[in-house]
Amino acid sequence: MTLKRGVTLYALQDAYGRGGLGLEGCLDLVKNMGAQGIELLSDQMLEDAQDATDDAIAEANALFDASGLTRVSNDIFINSCLYRNRWLTIEEQAESLRKDLRLAHRLGFPLVRLVSRTNPAVVPLALPLAEQLGVTMAVEVHAGMSFDHPETAAWIDQMKELDNPHVGLVVDFGIYCQRYPEIATDYFRAQGLSEDVVAYIADIYASGSDGRRAFPRARHVQDRDVYEFPEDLRRLFKSPVDEVYAANASGYENTSLDTLDEYLPWITSFHAKFWQMVPDGKGGYEEASINYPAIIERLTRLGYDGYLCSEYEGQRFIVPGNPIPDVEQLTQHQKMLETLINGK
């Protein structure tokens, strides 16, 4: 049983686009970091995506083959809001998923990662094709939507009912946050965030809780991710920035690592989320918001055999006008994973 290092190319979107690396440059970069696996974002990195020509597929496969990296997953998005006046029907969404399954098969990916809000109803409709092609469908248990979130719970209930090896989970480490990411706090500070609000939220995490548990869901509101703030917190709000900062605390969950024991049989891979790598005081780097040593120790003890794919999301908190250090941050994250996995 082995923990393997991978990279989701979500982590290199800026380098891919504005940095001019393109797909080949990104693959070379990941290979040179010593990673073993790769996740693709076909919607961004493959022309015509689902409807790619045979020549485009052949070119992409040649790049993957030359890199020597293992194809882990194609991270897809069922774009159910294509039209201004309506959502796609369930059958239309299922057909979109079928096209993505065919694309994954053409590219040699054994897994499609479904975005966290995918409607579970599409899965039984696409399952016969997934079985035929040998491609697994796995929804992402994403930050803000941990295992107990109503929509995630509905997916899990169906997954257990189907009891099929082609249906599973991709777990995002963002659900194992032990503090609000400092880079996000600094981003809001630049917009006038109140330090009283920072301290209030920090105390929630210090107590072992998080925003989703500390703030009750708003009543009589259809959106299940709208939360009510305690009156003592509301009194601290001095601007809309403070309320947005507090609301975002619901997206950095402090989920128990015991969930790994419970759900590991269904977990196909992990998104090793990070927002900011900082010096650890020992000559290396750490992600201060997530206890990576504890996660790696737990997965090793459980005998997990699969990929931890680095996923950088700190780019969203870079103050406009400043460079996005995605390559530097990814390099440091991969070095941290290597140290934790191999004990170097």
mmCIF file of C-alpha atoms in Angstrom:
data_model
loop_
_atom_site.group_PDB
_atom_site.id
_atom_site.type_symbol
_atom_site.label_atom_id
_atom_site.label_comp_id
_atom_site.label_asym_id
_atom_site.label_seq_id
_atom_site.Cartn_x
_atom_site.Cartn_y
_atom_site.Cartn_z
ATOM 1 C CA MET A 1 0.000 0.000 0.000
ATOM 2 C CA THR A 2 1.492 3.333 -1.069
ATOM 3 C CA LEU A 3 0.633 7.001 -0.850
ATOM 4 C CA LYS A 4 1.441 8.581 -4.196
ATOM 5 C CA ARG A 5 1.971 12.238 -5.090
ATOM 6 C CA GLY A 6 0.002 13.845 -7.884
ATOM 7 C CA VAL A 7 -1.049 17.287 -9.080
ATOM 8 C CA THR A 8 -4.392 18.531 -10.295
ATOM 9 C CA LEU A 9 -3.741 21.083 -13.012
ATOM 10 C CA TYR A 10 -6.260 23.319 -11.245
ATOM 11 C CA ALA A 11 -3.170 24.275 -9.238
ATOM 12 C CA LEU A 12 -1.425 25.671 -12.328
ATOM 13 C CA GLN A 13 -4.206 27.548 -14.096
ATOM 14 C CA ASP A 14 -2.330 30.858 -14.026
ATOM 15 C CA ALA A 15 0.923 29.300 -15.215
ATOM 16 C CA TYR A 16 -1.016 27.425 -17.902
ATOM 17 C CA GLY A 17 -2.793 30.511 -19.206
ATOM 18 C CA ARG A 18 -1.101 33.802 -18.445
ATOM 19 C CA GLY A 19 2.230 32.117 -17.814
ATOM 20 C CA GLY A 20 2.141 30.513 -21.237
ATOM 21 C CA LEU A 21 3.150 27.020 -20.132
ATOM 22 C CA GLY A 22 0.329 25.273 -21.933
ATOM 23 C CA LEU A 23 -0.423 21.619 -21.271
ATOM 24 C CA GLU A 24 3.019 20.341 -22.263
ATOM 25 C CA GLY A 25 4.793 22.869 -20.046
ATOM 26 C CA CYS A 26 2.569 22.001 -17.070
ATOM 27 C CA LEU A 27 3.211 18.285 -17.509
ATOM 28 C CA ASP A 28 6.974 18.855 -17.704
ATOM 29 C CA LEU A 29 6.848 20.979 -14.567
ATOM 30 C CA VAL A 30 4.894 18.363 -12.604
ATOM 31 C CA LYS A 31 7.202 15.586 -13.772
ATOM 32 C CA ASN A 32 10.281 17.551 -12.697
ATOM 33 C CA MET A 33 8.788 17.976 -9.221
ATOM 34 C CA GLY A 34 8.867 14.207 -8.847
ATOM 35 C CA ALA A 35 5.094 13.778 -8.782
ATOM 36 C CA GLN A 36 3.703 10.540 -10.138
ATOM 37 C CA GLY A 37 0.159 11.406 -11.223
ATOM 38 C CA ILE A 38 -1.821 14.100 -12.993
ATOM 39 C CA GLU A 39 -5.392 15.367 -13.068
ATOM 40 C CA LEU A 40 -6.644 17.248 -16.117
ATOM 41 C CA LEU A 41 -9.161 20.072 -16.474
ATOM 42 C CA SER A 42 -10.381 19.238 -19.965
ATOM 43 C CA ASP A 43 -12.875 22.115 -20.062
ATOM 44 C CA GLN A 44 -9.942 24.519 -19.893
ATOM 45 C CA MET A 45 -7.043 22.588 -21.386
ATOM 46 C CA LEU A 46 -8.472 20.642 -24.319
ATOM 47 C CA GLU A 47 -9.961 22.394 -27.322
ATOM 48 C CA ASP A 48 -13.649 21.558 -27.734
ATOM 49 C CA ALA A 49 -13.374 19.374 -24.609
ATOM 50 C CA GLN A 50 -16.204 16.809 -24.866
ATOM 51 C CA ASP A 51 -16.251 17.165 -28.648
ATOM 52 C CA ALA A 52 -12.489 17.150 -29.170
ATOM 53 C CA THR A 53 -11.302 15.895 -32.545
ATOM 54 C CA ASP A 54 -9.333 12.669 -32.909
ATOM 55 C CA ASP A 55 -6.253 14.762 -33.716
ATOM 56 C CA ALA A 56 -6.632 16.787 -30.504
ATOM 57 C CA ILE A 57 -7.035 13.593 -28.480
ATOM 58 C CA ALA A 58 -3.994 12.028 -30.114
ATOM 59 C CA GLU A 59 -1.914 15.125 -29.403
ATOM 60 C CA ALA A 60 -2.972 15.196 -25.742
ATOM 61 C CA ASN A 61 -2.328 11.480 -25.297
ATOM 62 C CA ALA A 62 1.124 11.857 -26.803
ATOM 63 C CA LEU A 63 1.921 14.526 -24.219
ATOM 64 C CA PHE A 64 0.608 12.388 -21.358
ATOM 65 C CA ASP A 65 2.543 9.361 -22.571
ATOM 66 C CA ALA A 66 5.764 11.336 -22.979
ATOM 67 C CA SER A 67 5.473 12.753 -19.455
ATOM 68 C CA GLY A 68 5.417 9.323 -17.866
ATOM 69 C CA LEU A 69 2.793 10.595 -15.403
ATOM 70 C CA THR A 70 -0.094 8.345 -14.432
ATOM 71 C CA ARG A 71 -3.495 9.586 -15.530
ATOM 72 C CA VAL A 72 -5.448 9.916 -12.272
ATOM 73 C CA SER A 73 -8.621 11.833 -13.136
ATOM 74 C CA ASN A 74 -10.280 14.253 -15.485
ATOM 75 C CA ASP A 75 -11.901 16.926 -13.320
ATOM 76 C CA ILE A 76 -15.186 17.774 -15.002
ATOM 77 C CA PHE A 77 -18.034 20.208 -14.479
ATOM 78 C CA ILE A 78 -21.563 19.409 -15.609
ATOM 79 C CA ASN A 79 -22.468 22.904 -16.742
ATOM 80 C CA SER A 80 -26.119 22.768 -15.788
ATOM 81 C CA CYS A 81 -26.613 26.540 -16.097
ATOM 82 C CA LEU A 82 -25.778 26.971 -19.777
ATOM 83 C CA TYR A 83 -28.960 28.920 -20.454
ATOM 84 C CA ARG A 84 -30.200 32.145 -18.924
ATOM 85 C CA ASN A 85 -33.801 31.052 -18.626
ATOM 86 C CA ARG A 86 -33.531 27.493 -17.294
ATOM 87 C CA TRP A 87 -31.364 24.755 -15.807
ATOM 88 C CA LEU A 88 -30.499 21.720 -17.884
ATOM 89 C CA THR A 89 -32.895 18.866 -17.319
ATOM 90 C CA ILE A 90 -31.641 15.756 -15.535
ATOM 91 C CA GLU A 91 -31.500 13.893 -18.846
ATOM 92 C CA GLU A 92 -29.503 16.724 -20.443
ATOM 93 C CA GLN A 93 -27.087 16.667 -17.507
ATOM 94 C CA ALA A 94 -26.802 12.892 -17.774
ATOM 95 C CA GLU A 95 -26.013 13.152 -21.478
ATOM 96 C CA SER A 96 -23.305 15.710 -20.693
ATOM 97 C CA LEU A 97 -21.856 13.274 -18.172
ATOM 98 C CA ARG A 98 -21.939 10.479 -20.734
ATOM 99 C CA LYS A 99 -19.935 12.659 -23.126
ATOM 100 C CA ASP A 100 -17.390 13.293 -20.378
ATOM 101 C CA LEU A 101 -17.152 9.562 -19.687
ATOM 102 C CA ARG A 102 -16.420 8.942 -23.361
ATOM 103 C CA LEU A 103 -13.830 11.724 -23.302
ATOM 104 C CA ALA A 104 -12.125 10.275 -20.220
ATOM 105 C CA HIS A 105 -11.984 6.881 -21.934
ATOM 106 C CA ARG A 106 -10.458 8.384 -25.081
ATOM 107 C CA LEU A 107 -7.804 10.091 -22.961
ATOM 108 C CA GLY A 108 -7.078 7.037 -20.846
ATOM 109 C CA PHE A 109 -8.358 8.430 -17.546
ATOM 110 C CA PRO A 110 -9.978 5.820 -15.270
ATOM 111 C CA LEU A 111 -11.854 8.414 -13.217
ATOM 112 C CA VAL A 112 -13.976 11.505 -13.672
ATOM 113 C CA ARG A 113 -14.194 13.833 -10.702
ATOM 114 C CA LEU A 114 -17.693 15.303 -10.508
ATOM 115 C CA VAL A 115 -18.014 18.780 -9.019
ATOM 116 C CA SER A 116 -19.513 18.798 -5.526
ATOM 117 C CA ARG A 117 -22.985 20.049 -6.471
ATOM 118 C CA THR A 118 -23.628 17.417 -9.125
ATOM 119 C CA ASN A 119 -27.207 16.186 -8.908
ATOM 120 C CA PRO A 120 -27.103 12.518 -7.774
ATOM 121 C CA ALA A 121 -29.982 11.731 -10.130
ATOM 122 C CA VAL A 122 -27.638 11.812 -13.143
ATOM 123 C CA VAL A 123 -25.481 8.954 -11.911
ATOM 124 C CA PRO A 124 -27.818 5.952 -12.406
ATOM 125 C CA LEU A 125 -28.548 7.220 -15.916
ATOM 126 C CA ALA A 126 -24.848 7.291 -16.831
ATOM 127 C CA LEU A 127 -23.798 4.216 -14.856
ATOM 128 C CA PRO A 128 -24.304 1.627 -17.634
ATOM 129 C CA LEU A 129 -21.894 3.545 -19.869
ATOM 130 C CA ALA A 130 -19.403 4.007 -17.026
ATOM 131 C CA GLU A 131 -19.418 0.246 -16.466
ATOM 132 C CA GLN A 132 -18.999 -0.418 -20.183
ATOM 133 C CA LEU A 133 -16.054 1.979 -20.470
ATOM 134 C CA GLY A 134 -14.474 1.112 -17.126
ATOM 135 C CA VAL A 135 -14.545 4.724 -15.911
ATOM 136 C CA THR A 136 -15.420 5.583 -12.314
ATOM 137 C CA MET A 137 -17.581 8.581 -11.354
ATOM 138 C CA ALA A 138 -16.638 10.216 -8.049
ATOM 139 C CA VAL A 139 -18.177 13.321 -6.540
ATOM 140 C CA GLU A 140 -15.860 15.700 -4.708
ATOM 141 C CA VAL A 141 -16.488 16.087 -0.979
ATOM 142 C CA HIS A 142 -15.396 19.713 -1.070
ATOM 143 C CA ALA A 143 -14.665 22.365 1.520
ATOM 144 C CA GLY A 144 -17.968 23.817 2.671
ATOM 145 C CA MET A 145 -19.761 20.564 1.818
ATOM 146 C CA SER A 146 -18.316 17.929 4.147
ATOM 147 C CA PHE A 147 -19.860 14.503 4.657
ATOM 148 C CA ASP A 148 -22.754 15.820 6.739
ATOM 149 C CA HIS A 149 -23.820 18.513 4.258
ATOM 150 C CA PRO A 150 -27.323 17.681 2.939
ATOM 151 C CA GLU A 151 -26.268 17.533 -0.715
ATOM 152 C CA THR A 152 -23.185 15.436 0.012
ATOM 153 C CA ALA A 153 -25.191 13.147 2.277
ATOM 154 C CA ALA A 154 -27.697 12.585 -0.538
ATOM 155 C CA TRP A 155 -24.871 11.550 -2.866
ATOM 156 C CA ILE A 156 -23.421 9.193 -0.246
ATOM 157 C CA ASP A 157 -26.799 7.577 0.388
ATOM 158 C CA GLN A 158 -27.182 6.872 -3.317
ATOM 159 C CA MET A 159 -23.573 5.671 -3.606
ATOM 160 C CA LYS A 160 -24.130 3.129 -0.851
ATOM 161 C CA GLU A 161 -27.423 2.043 -2.374
ATOM 162 C CA LEU A 162 -25.883 1.516 -5.807
ATOM 163 C CA ASP A 163 -22.920 -0.323 -4.249
ATOM 164 C CA ASN A 164 -21.002 -0.165 -7.514
ATOM 165 C CA PRO A 165 -17.202 0.138 -7.914
ATOM 166 C CA HIS A 166 -17.758 2.755 -10.616
ATOM 167 C CA VAL A 167 -19.290 5.220 -8.110
ATOM 168 C CA GLY A 168 -17.190 6.811 -5.376
ATOM 169 C CA LEU A 169 -15.759 9.887 -3.702
ATOM 170 C CA VAL A 170 -12.874 12.317 -4.145
ATOM 171 C CA VAL A 171 -12.132 13.957 -0.805
ATOM 172 C CA ASP A 172 -10.796 17.497 -0.585
ATOM 173 C CA PHE A 173 -8.459 18.205 2.349
ATOM 174 C CA GLY A 174 -10.170 21.585 2.728
ATOM 175 C CA ILE A 175 -12.699 19.821 4.960
ATOM 176 C CA TYR A 176 -9.932 19.216 7.512
ATOM 177 C CA CYS A 177 -9.133 22.859 8.326
ATOM 178 C CA GLN A 178 -7.963 23.705 11.822
ATOM 179 C CA ARG A 179 -7.802 27.454 11.259
ATOM 180 C CA TYR A 180 -8.965 30.093 8.808
ATOM 181 C CA PRO A 181 -6.287 30.362 6.069
ATOM 182 C CA GLU A 182 -4.011 33.284 6.875
ATOM 183 C CA ILE A 183 -3.679 34.343 3.245
ATOM 184 C CA ALA A 184 -7.473 34.720 3.099
ATOM 185 C CA THR A 185 -7.451 36.768 6.295
ATOM 186 C CA ASP A 186 -4.767 39.052 4.866
ATOM 187 C CA TYR A 187 -6.794 39.444 1.663
ATOM 188 C CA PHE A 188 -9.786 40.705 3.630
ATOM 189 C CA ARG A 189 -7.541 42.812 5.863
ATOM 190 C CA ALA A 190 -6.498 44.710 2.755
ATOM 191 C CA GLN A 191 -10.182 45.600 2.337
ATOM 192 C CA GLY A 192 -10.667 46.842 5.891
ATOM 193 C CA LEU A 193 -11.478 43.677 7.845
ATOM 194 C CA SER A 194 -12.084 44.235 11.557
ATOM 195 C CA GLU A 195 -9.530 42.551 13.826
ATOM 196 C CA ASP A 196 -12.320 41.890 16.319
ATOM 197 C CA VAL A 197 -14.001 39.671 13.736
ATOM 198 C CA VAL A 198 -10.697 37.926 13.020
ATOM 199 C CA ALA A 199 -10.274 37.164 16.718
ATOM 200 C CA TYR A 200 -13.876 35.926 17.064
ATOM 201 C CA ILE A 201 -13.507 33.486 14.157
ATOM 202 C CA ALA A 202 -10.074 32.351 15.376
ATOM 203 C CA ASP A 203 -11.599 31.460 18.752
ATOM 204 C CA ILE A 204 -14.159 29.235 17.007
ATOM 205 C CA TYR A 205 -11.397 27.179 15.414
ATOM 206 C CA ALA A 206 -9.342 27.158 18.628
ATOM 207 C CA SER A 207 -12.318 25.516 20.320
ATOM 208 C CA GLY A 208 -12.231 22.695 17.746
ATOM 209 C CA SER A 209 -15.283 23.907 15.848
ATOM 210 C CA ASP A 210 -15.779 25.753 12.553
ATOM 211 C CA GLY A 211 -18.158 28.205 10.895
ATOM 212 C CA ARG A 212 -20.626 25.593 9.694
ATOM 213 C CA ARG A 213 -21.120 24.216 13.190
ATOM 214 C CA ALA A 214 -20.893 27.528 15.037
ATOM 215 C CA PHE A 215 -23.451 29.287 12.827
ATOM 216 C CA PRO A 216 -26.896 27.714 12.362
ATOM 217 C CA ARG A 217 -28.349 27.503 8.869
ATOM 218 C CA ALA A 218 -30.749 30.333 8.122
ATOM 219 C CA ARG A 219 -34.370 29.335 8.462
ATOM 220 C CA HIS A 220 -36.893 29.833 5.672
ATOM 221 C CA VAL A 221 -34.062 30.228 3.113
ATOM 222 C CA GLN A 222 -33.871 27.792 0.196
ATOM 223 C CA ASP A 223 -30.077 28.066 -0.121
ATOM 224 C CA ARG A 224 -28.690 25.553 2.348
ATOM 225 C CA ASP A 225 -25.410 27.475 2.600
ATOM 226 C CA VAL A 226 -26.840 30.655 4.112
ATOM 227 C CA TYR A 227 -26.023 30.896 7.800
ATOM 228 C CA GLU A 228 -27.202 33.030 10.701
ATOM 229 C CA PHE A 229 -24.642 34.856 12.824
ATOM 230 C CA PRO A 230 -24.833 35.116 16.612
ATOM 231 C CA GLU A 231 -25.768 38.567 17.833
ATOM 232 C CA ASP A 232 -22.433 39.060 19.613
ATOM 233 C CA LEU A 233 -20.667 38.525 16.280
ATOM 234 C CA ARG A 234 -23.040 40.809 14.388
ATOM 235 C CA ARG A 235 -22.239 43.615 16.809
ATOM 236 C CA LEU A 236 -18.613 43.389 15.662
ATOM 237 C CA PHE A 237 -19.439 43.922 11.988
ATOM 238 C CA LYS A 238 -18.290 47.353 10.846
ATOM 239 C CA SER A 239 -18.541 46.835 7.080
ATOM 240 C CA PRO A 240 -19.817 44.278 4.537
ATOM 241 C CA VAL A 241 -16.267 42.879 4.403
ATOM 242 C CA ASP A 242 -16.631 41.617 7.971
ATOM 243 C CA GLU A 243 -19.820 39.716 7.165
ATOM 244 C CA VAL A 244 -18.322 38.142 4.035
ATOM 245 C CA TYR A 245 -15.257 37.057 6.008
ATOM 246 C CA ALA A 246 -17.439 35.458 8.689
ATOM 247 C CA ALA A 247 -19.649 33.750 6.091
ATOM 248 C CA ASN A 248 -16.593 32.216 4.440
ATOM 249 C CA ALA A 249 -15.771 30.459 7.709
ATOM 250 C CA SER A 250 -18.480 27.956 6.756
ATOM 251 C CA GLY A 251 -16.209 26.853 3.897
ATOM 252 C CA TYR A 252 -13.227 25.904 6.040
ATOM 253 C CA GLU A 253 -14.560 22.928 7.968
ATOM 254 C CA ASN A 254 -12.826 21.230 10.863
ATOM 255 C CA THR A 255 -14.048 17.719 10.080
ATOM 256 C CA SER A 256 -12.886 14.823 12.240
ATOM 257 C CA LEU A 257 -10.211 12.597 10.695
ATOM 258 C CA ASP A 258 -12.315 9.651 11.842
ATOM 259 C CA THR A 259 -14.297 10.190 8.645
ATOM 260 C CA LEU A 260 -11.310 8.760 6.776
ATOM 261 C CA ASP A 261 -11.766 5.472 8.598
ATOM 262 C CA GLU A 262 -15.465 5.425 7.725
ATOM 263 C CA TYR A 263 -15.350 6.415 4.076
ATOM 264 C CA LEU A 264 -11.981 5.117 2.862
ATOM 265 C CA PRO A 265 -13.525 2.126 1.013
ATOM 266 C CA TRP A 266 -15.289 4.579 -1.325
ATOM 267 C CA ILE A 267 -12.494 7.131 -1.712
ATOM 268 C CA THR A 268 -10.865 7.012 -5.148
ATOM 269 C CA SER A 269 -8.333 9.825 -4.615
ATOM 270 C CA PHE A 270 -7.699 12.981 -2.608
ATOM 271 C CA HIS A 271 -7.345 16.643 -3.475
ATOM 272 C CA ALA A 272 -4.507 17.784 -1.244
ATOM 273 C CA LYS A 273 -5.795 21.327 -0.818
ATOM 274 C CA PHE A 274 -3.519 24.184 0.191
ATOM 275 C CA TRP A 275 -3.788 27.945 0.237
ATOM 276 C CA GLN A 276 -0.354 29.048 1.360
ATOM 277 C CA MET A 277 2.885 27.238 2.090
ATOM 278 C CA VAL A 278 4.927 28.890 4.837
ATOM 279 C CA PRO A 279 8.248 28.013 6.545
ATOM 280 C CA ASP A 280 7.785 25.350 9.222
ATOM 281 C CA GLY A 281 10.766 26.447 11.306
ATOM 282 C CA LYS A 282 12.583 23.200 10.498
ATOM 283 C CA GLY A 283 13.968 24.102 7.097
ATOM 284 C CA GLY A 284 10.864 23.012 5.211
ATOM 285 C CA TYR A 285 7.331 24.225 4.550
ATOM 286 C CA GLU A 286 3.849 23.580 5.865
ATOM 287 C CA GLU A 287 0.223 24.491 5.180
ATOM 288 C CA ALA A 288 -0.627 26.069 8.524
ATOM 289 C CA SER A 289 -4.403 25.699 8.111
ATOM 290 C CA ILE A 290 -4.388 21.908 7.695
ATOM 291 C CA ASN A 291 -2.618 19.343 9.867
ATOM 292 C CA TYR A 292 -0.961 17.438 7.041
ATOM 293 C CA PRO A 293 1.229 15.252 9.295
ATOM 294 C CA ALA A 294 -1.883 13.924 11.051
ATOM 295 C CA ILE A 295 -3.672 13.238 7.744
ATOM 296 C CA ILE A 296 -0.696 11.444 6.201
ATOM 297 C CA GLU A 297 -0.195 9.389 9.384
ATOM 298 C CA ARG A 298 -3.865 8.373 9.405
ATOM 299 C CA LEU A 299 -3.908 7.392 5.715
ATOM 300 C CA THR A 300 -0.682 5.418 6.133
ATOM 301 C CA ARG A 301 -2.095 3.582 9.127
ATOM 302 C CA LEU A 302 -5.290 2.807 7.204
ATOM 303 C CA GLY A 303 -3.261 1.390 4.320
ATOM 304 C CA TYR A 304 -4.561 3.802 1.681
ATOM 305 C CA ASP A 305 -3.087 3.057 -1.730
ATOM 306 C CA GLY A 306 -3.657 5.957 -4.097
ATOM 307 C CA TYR A 307 -3.038 9.554 -5.034
ATOM 308 C CA LEU A 308 -2.859 12.778 -3.079
ATOM 309 C CA CYS A 309 -3.100 15.447 -5.775
ATOM 310 C CA SER A 310 -1.876 18.913 -4.812
ATOM 311 C CA GLU A 311 -4.545 21.567 -5.343
ATOM 312 C CA TYR A 312 -3.488 25.196 -4.890
ATOM 313 C CA GLU A 313 -6.309 27.645 -4.182
ATOM 314 C CA GLY A 314 -4.324 30.554 -2.787
ATOM 315 C CA GLN A 315 -4.435 32.322 -6.143
ATOM 316 C CA ARG A 316 -7.931 33.612 -5.372
ATOM 317 C CA PHE A 317 -6.526 35.580 -2.432
ATOM 318 C CA ILE A 318 -3.682 37.325 -4.237
ATOM 319 C CA VAL A 319 -4.307 41.065 -4.154
ATOM 320 C CA PRO A 320 -4.855 42.231 -7.771
ATOM 321 C CA GLY A 321 -1.696 43.523 -9.379
ATOM 322 C CA ASN A 322 0.578 41.071 -7.565
ATOM 323 C CA PRO A 323 2.044 37.975 -9.234
ATOM 324 C CA ILE A 324 0.473 34.593 -8.517
ATOM 325 C CA PRO A 325 3.199 32.291 -7.104
ATOM 326 C CA ASP A 326 1.531 29.069 -8.198
ATOM 327 C CA VAL A 327 4.694 27.317 -9.410
ATOM 328 C CA GLU A 328 6.646 28.243 -6.288
ATOM 329 C CA GLN A 329 3.798 27.273 -3.970
ATOM 330 C CA LEU A 330 3.181 23.967 -5.754
ATOM 331 C CA THR A 331 6.877 23.106 -5.604
ATOM 332 C CA GLN A 332 6.927 23.686 -1.844
ATOM 333 C CA HIS A 333 3.759 21.634 -1.359
ATOM 334 C CA GLN A 334 5.152 18.714 -3.309
ATOM 335 C CA LYS A 335 8.339 18.827 -1.234
ATOM 336 C CA MET A 336 6.265 18.769 1.947
ATOM 337 C CA LEU A 337 4.293 15.746 0.721
ATOM 338 C CA GLU A 338 7.503 13.948 -0.217
ATOM 339 C CA THR A 339 8.911 14.545 3.256
ATOM 340 C CA LEU A 340 5.767 13.387 5.023
ATOM 341 C CA ILE A 341 5.223 10.326 2.837
ATOM 342 C CA ASN A 342 8.812 9.141 2.625
ATOM 343 C CA GLY A 343 10.096 10.473 5.916
ATOM 344 C CA LYS A 344 12.934 12.349 4.232
#
